[in-house]
mmCIF file of C-alpha atoms in Angstrom:
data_model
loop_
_atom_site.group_PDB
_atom_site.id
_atom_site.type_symbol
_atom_site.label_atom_id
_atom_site.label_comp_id
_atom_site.label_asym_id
_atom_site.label_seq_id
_atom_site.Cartn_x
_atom_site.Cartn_y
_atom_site.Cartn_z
ATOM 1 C CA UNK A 25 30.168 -1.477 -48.427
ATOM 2 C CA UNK A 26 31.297 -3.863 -45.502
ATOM 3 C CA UNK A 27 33.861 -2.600 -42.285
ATOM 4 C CA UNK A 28 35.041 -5.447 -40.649
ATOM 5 C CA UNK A 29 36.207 -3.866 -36.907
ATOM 6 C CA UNK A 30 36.905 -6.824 -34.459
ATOM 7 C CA UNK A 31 39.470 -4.853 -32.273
ATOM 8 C CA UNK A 32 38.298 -1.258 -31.654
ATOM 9 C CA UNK A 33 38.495 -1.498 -28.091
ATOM 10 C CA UNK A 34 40.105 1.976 -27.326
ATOM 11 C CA UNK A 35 39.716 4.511 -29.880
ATOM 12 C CA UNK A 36 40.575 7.866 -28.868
ATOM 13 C CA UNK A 37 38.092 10.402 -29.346
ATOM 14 C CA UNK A 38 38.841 11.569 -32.755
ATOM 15 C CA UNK A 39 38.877 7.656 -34.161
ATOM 16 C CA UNK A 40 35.330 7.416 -32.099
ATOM 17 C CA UNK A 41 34.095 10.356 -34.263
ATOM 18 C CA UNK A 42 35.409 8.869 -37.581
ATOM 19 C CA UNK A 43 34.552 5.152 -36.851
ATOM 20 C CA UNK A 44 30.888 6.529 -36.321
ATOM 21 C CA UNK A 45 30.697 8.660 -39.684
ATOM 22 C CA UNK A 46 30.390 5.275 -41.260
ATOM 23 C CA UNK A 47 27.125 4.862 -40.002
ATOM 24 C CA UNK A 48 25.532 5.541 -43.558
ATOM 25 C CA UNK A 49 22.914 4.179 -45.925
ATOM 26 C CA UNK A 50 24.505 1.015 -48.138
ATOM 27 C CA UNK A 51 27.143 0.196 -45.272
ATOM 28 C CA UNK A 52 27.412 -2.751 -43.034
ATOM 29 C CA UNK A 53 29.593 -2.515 -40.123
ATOM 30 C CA UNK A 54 30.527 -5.326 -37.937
ATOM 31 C CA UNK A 55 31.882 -5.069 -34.527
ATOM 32 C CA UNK A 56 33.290 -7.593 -32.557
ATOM 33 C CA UNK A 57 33.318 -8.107 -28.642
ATOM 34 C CA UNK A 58 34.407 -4.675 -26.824
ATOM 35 C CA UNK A 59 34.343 -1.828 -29.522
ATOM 36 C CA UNK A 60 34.837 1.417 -27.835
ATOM 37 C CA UNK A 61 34.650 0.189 -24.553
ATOM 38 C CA UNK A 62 37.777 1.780 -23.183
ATOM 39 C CA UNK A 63 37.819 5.334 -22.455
ATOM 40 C CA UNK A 64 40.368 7.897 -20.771
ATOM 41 C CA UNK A 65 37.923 7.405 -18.137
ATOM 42 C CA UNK A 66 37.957 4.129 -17.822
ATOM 43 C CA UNK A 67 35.598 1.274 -18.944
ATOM 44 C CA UNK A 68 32.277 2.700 -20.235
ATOM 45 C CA UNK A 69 29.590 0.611 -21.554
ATOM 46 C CA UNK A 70 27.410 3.612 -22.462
ATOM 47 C CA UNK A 71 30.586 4.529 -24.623
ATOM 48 C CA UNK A 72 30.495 1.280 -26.358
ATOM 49 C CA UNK A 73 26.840 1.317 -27.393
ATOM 50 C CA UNK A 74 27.171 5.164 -28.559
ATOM 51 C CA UNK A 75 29.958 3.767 -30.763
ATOM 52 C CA UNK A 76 28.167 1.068 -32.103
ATOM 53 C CA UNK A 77 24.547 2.357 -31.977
ATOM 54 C CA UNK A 78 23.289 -0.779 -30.539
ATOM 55 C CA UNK A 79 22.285 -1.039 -26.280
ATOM 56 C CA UNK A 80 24.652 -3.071 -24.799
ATOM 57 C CA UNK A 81 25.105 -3.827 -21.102
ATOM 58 C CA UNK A 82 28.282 -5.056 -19.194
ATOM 59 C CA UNK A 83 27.912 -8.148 -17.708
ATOM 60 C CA UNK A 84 31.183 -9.115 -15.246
ATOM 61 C CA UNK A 85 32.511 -12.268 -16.459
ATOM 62 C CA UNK A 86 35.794 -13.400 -17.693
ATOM 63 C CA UNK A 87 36.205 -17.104 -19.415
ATOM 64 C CA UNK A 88 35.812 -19.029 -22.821
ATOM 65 C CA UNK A 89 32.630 -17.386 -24.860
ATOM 66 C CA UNK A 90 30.735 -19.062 -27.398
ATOM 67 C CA UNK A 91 27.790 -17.937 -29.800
ATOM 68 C CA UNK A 92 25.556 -20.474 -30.900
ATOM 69 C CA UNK A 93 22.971 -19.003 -34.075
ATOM 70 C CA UNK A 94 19.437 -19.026 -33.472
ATOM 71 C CA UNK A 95 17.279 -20.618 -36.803
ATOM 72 C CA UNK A 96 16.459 -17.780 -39.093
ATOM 73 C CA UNK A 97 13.462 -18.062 -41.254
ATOM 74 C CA UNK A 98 14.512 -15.240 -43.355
ATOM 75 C CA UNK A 99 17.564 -12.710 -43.033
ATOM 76 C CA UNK A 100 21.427 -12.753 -43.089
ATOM 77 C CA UNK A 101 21.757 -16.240 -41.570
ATOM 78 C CA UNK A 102 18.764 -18.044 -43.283
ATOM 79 C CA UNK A 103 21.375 -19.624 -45.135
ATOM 80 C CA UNK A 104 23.364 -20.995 -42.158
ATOM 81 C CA UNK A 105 21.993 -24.086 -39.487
ATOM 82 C CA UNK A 106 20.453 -23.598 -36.518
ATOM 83 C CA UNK A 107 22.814 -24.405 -33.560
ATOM 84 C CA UNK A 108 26.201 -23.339 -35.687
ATOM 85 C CA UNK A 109 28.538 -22.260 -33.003
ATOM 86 C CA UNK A 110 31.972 -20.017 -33.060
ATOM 87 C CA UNK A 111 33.815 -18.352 -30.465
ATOM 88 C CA UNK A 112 36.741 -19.151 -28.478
ATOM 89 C CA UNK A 113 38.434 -20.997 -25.613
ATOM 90 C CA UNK A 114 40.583 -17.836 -24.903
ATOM 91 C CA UNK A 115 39.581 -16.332 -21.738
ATOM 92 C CA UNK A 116 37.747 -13.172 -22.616
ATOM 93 C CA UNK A 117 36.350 -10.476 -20.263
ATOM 94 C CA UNK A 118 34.171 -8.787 -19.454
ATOM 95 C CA UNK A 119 31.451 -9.756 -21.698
ATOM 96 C CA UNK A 120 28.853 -6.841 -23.458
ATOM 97 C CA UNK A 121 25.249 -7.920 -23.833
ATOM 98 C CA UNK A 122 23.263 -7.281 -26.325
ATOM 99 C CA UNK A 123 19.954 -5.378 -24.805
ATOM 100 C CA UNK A 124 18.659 -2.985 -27.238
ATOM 101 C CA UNK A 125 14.540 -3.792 -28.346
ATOM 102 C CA UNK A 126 15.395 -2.509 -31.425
ATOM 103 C CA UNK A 127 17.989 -4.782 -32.678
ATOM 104 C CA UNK A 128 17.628 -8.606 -34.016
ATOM 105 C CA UNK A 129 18.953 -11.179 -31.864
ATOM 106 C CA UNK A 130 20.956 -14.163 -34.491
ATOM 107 C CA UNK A 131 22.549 -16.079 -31.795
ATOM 108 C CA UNK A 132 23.137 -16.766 -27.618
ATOM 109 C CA UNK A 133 26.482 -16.063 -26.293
ATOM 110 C CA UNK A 134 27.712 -18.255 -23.610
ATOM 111 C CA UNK A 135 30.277 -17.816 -21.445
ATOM 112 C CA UNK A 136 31.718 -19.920 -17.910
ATOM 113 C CA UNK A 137 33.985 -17.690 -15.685
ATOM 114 C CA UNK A 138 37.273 -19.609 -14.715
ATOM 115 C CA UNK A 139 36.593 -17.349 -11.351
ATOM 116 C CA UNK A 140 39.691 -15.650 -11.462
ATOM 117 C CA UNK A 141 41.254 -14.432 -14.643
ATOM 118 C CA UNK A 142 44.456 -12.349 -14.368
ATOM 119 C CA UNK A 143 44.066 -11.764 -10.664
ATOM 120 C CA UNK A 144 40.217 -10.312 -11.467
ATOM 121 C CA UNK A 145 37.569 -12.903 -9.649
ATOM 122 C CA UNK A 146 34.073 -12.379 -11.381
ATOM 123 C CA UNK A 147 31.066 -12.664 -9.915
ATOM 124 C CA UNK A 148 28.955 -14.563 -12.273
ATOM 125 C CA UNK A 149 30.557 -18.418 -12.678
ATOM 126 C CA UNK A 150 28.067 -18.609 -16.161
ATOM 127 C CA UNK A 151 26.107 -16.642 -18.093
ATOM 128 C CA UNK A 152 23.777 -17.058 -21.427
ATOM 129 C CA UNK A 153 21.950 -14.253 -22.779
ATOM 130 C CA UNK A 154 21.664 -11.993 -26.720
ATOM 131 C CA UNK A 155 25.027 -12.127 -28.238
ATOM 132 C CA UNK A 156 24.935 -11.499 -31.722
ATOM 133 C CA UNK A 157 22.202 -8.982 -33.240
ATOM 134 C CA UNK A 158 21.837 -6.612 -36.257
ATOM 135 C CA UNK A 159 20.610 -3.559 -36.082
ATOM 136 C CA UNK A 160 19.491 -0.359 -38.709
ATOM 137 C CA UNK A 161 21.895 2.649 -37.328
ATOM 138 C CA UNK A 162 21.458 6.031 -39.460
ATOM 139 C CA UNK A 163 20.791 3.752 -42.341
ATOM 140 C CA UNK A 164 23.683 1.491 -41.715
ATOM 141 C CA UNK A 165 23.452 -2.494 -40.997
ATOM 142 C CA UNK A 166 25.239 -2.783 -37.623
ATOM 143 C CA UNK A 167 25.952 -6.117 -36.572
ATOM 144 C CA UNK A 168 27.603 -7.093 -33.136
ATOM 145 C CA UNK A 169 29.067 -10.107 -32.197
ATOM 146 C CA UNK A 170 30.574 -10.546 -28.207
ATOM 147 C CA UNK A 171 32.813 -13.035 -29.253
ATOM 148 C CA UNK A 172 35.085 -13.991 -32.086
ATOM 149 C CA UNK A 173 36.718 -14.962 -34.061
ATOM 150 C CA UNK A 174 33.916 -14.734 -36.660
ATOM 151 C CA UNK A 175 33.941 -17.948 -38.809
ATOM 152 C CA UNK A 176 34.107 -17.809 -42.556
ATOM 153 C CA UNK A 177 30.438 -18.879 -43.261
ATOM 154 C CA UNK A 178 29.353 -16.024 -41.033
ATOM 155 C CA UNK A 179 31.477 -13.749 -42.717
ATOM 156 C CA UNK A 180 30.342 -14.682 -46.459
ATOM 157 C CA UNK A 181 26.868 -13.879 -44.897
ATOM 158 C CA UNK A 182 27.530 -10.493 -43.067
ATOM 159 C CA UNK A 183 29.358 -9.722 -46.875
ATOM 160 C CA UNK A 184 26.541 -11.193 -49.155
ATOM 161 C CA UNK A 185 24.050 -9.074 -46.912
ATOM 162 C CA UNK A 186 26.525 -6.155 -47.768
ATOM 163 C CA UNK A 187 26.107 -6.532 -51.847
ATOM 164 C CA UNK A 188 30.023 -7.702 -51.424
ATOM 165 C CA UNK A 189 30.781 -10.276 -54.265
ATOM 166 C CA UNK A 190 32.006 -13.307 -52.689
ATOM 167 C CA UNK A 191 34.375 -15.257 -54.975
ATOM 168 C CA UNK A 192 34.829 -18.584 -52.970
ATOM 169 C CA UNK A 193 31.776 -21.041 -51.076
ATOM 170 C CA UNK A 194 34.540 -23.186 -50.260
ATOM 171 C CA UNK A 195 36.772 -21.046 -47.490
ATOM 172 C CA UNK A 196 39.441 -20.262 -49.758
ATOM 173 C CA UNK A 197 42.037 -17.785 -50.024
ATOM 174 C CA UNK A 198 40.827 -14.939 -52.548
ATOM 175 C CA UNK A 199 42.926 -12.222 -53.405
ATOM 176 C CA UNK A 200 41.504 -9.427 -56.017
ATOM 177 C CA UNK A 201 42.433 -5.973 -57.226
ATOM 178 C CA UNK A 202 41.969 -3.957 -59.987
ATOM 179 C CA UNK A 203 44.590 -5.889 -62.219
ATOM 180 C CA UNK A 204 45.073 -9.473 -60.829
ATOM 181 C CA UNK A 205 42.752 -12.035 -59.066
ATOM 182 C CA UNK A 206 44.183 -15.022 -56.980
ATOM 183 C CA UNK A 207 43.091 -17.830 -54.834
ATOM 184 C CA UNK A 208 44.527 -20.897 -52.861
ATOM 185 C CA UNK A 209 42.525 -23.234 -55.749
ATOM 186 C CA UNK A 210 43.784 -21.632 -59.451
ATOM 187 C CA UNK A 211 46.604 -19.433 -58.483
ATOM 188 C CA UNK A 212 47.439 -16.429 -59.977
ATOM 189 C CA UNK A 213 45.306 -14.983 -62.681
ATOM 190 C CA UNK A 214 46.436 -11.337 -64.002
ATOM 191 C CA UNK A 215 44.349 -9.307 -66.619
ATOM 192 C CA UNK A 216 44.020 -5.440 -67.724
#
């Protein structure tokens, strides 16, 4: 039901092909930050949206990125405030931009270049523009975030939205299988 990808930055060509059979009806897949953007060829941002089925554009800028949720009526994040922020003070680059009409924006990414990261200067020092959006791909839910980590209460979302059965409100550690269930809270429980 739910593929959580948040480092599928290189895939080879067969991966590509397999990662984008997913695209189906009753699946959610959720990128994070680059997927496919590295090729044999290089960096390709039209490699990167193909992957994920969602426009993105390459915007050259290396620094700390944030994504702050826009208010949602209705949808996936309805659930979450307006304003809730993750991301991270890692410097990240470059940064992909969300710029296909099709999908839903849920939140601005922001990001302020440190100017030169690793040797690379960049030539925007800020940017804010669509970072996080959902999108219907071959009947899939796509969702793409530029930055992550993604935070727990995002996650429970992007999963509930999936039909995934979420055990724990409360952040803790869940553990299940076919024969045993476990969290951080009860411990162990094991059954037939």
């Amino acid at each position: 039901k739910l593929y959580l990808l948040p480092q599928a930055c290189a895939p080879d060509a067969q991966t590509r092909e397999q990662l984008k059979a997913l695209r189906r009806p009753g699946r959610t897949i959720a990128w994070v930050h680059a997927p496919g953007l590295l090729t044999t060829d290089g960096p390709s941002v039209q490699a990167a949206s193909d992957l994920t089925g969602i426009r993105l554009a390459l915007r050259e800028i290396g620094g700390p990125t944030f994504v702050s949720l826009i208010p949602q009526q209705d949808g996936p994040l309805a659930s979450l405030p307006g304003g809730y922020s993750y991301g991270t003070h890692s410097r990240i680059a470059p940064l992909l931009e969300v710029v296909d009409p099709e999908a839903r924006i849920l939140g601005l990414a922001r990001t302020t270049s440190a100017n030169l990261l690793d040797g690379i200067g960049w030539p925007l020092p800020c940017y804010q523009g669509p970072g996080l959006a959902e999108k219907m791909v071959d009947g899939a839910r796509v969702v793409y975030s530029a930055t992550g980590p993604l935070p727990a209460p995002l996650l429970r979302a992007i999963a509930r939205l999936a039909g995934v059965h979420v055990y724990s409100e409360e952040g803790d550690y869940v553990a299940a299988g076919e024969t045993m269930f476990a969290t951080s809270d009860i411990g162990w429980v094991v059954g037939h």
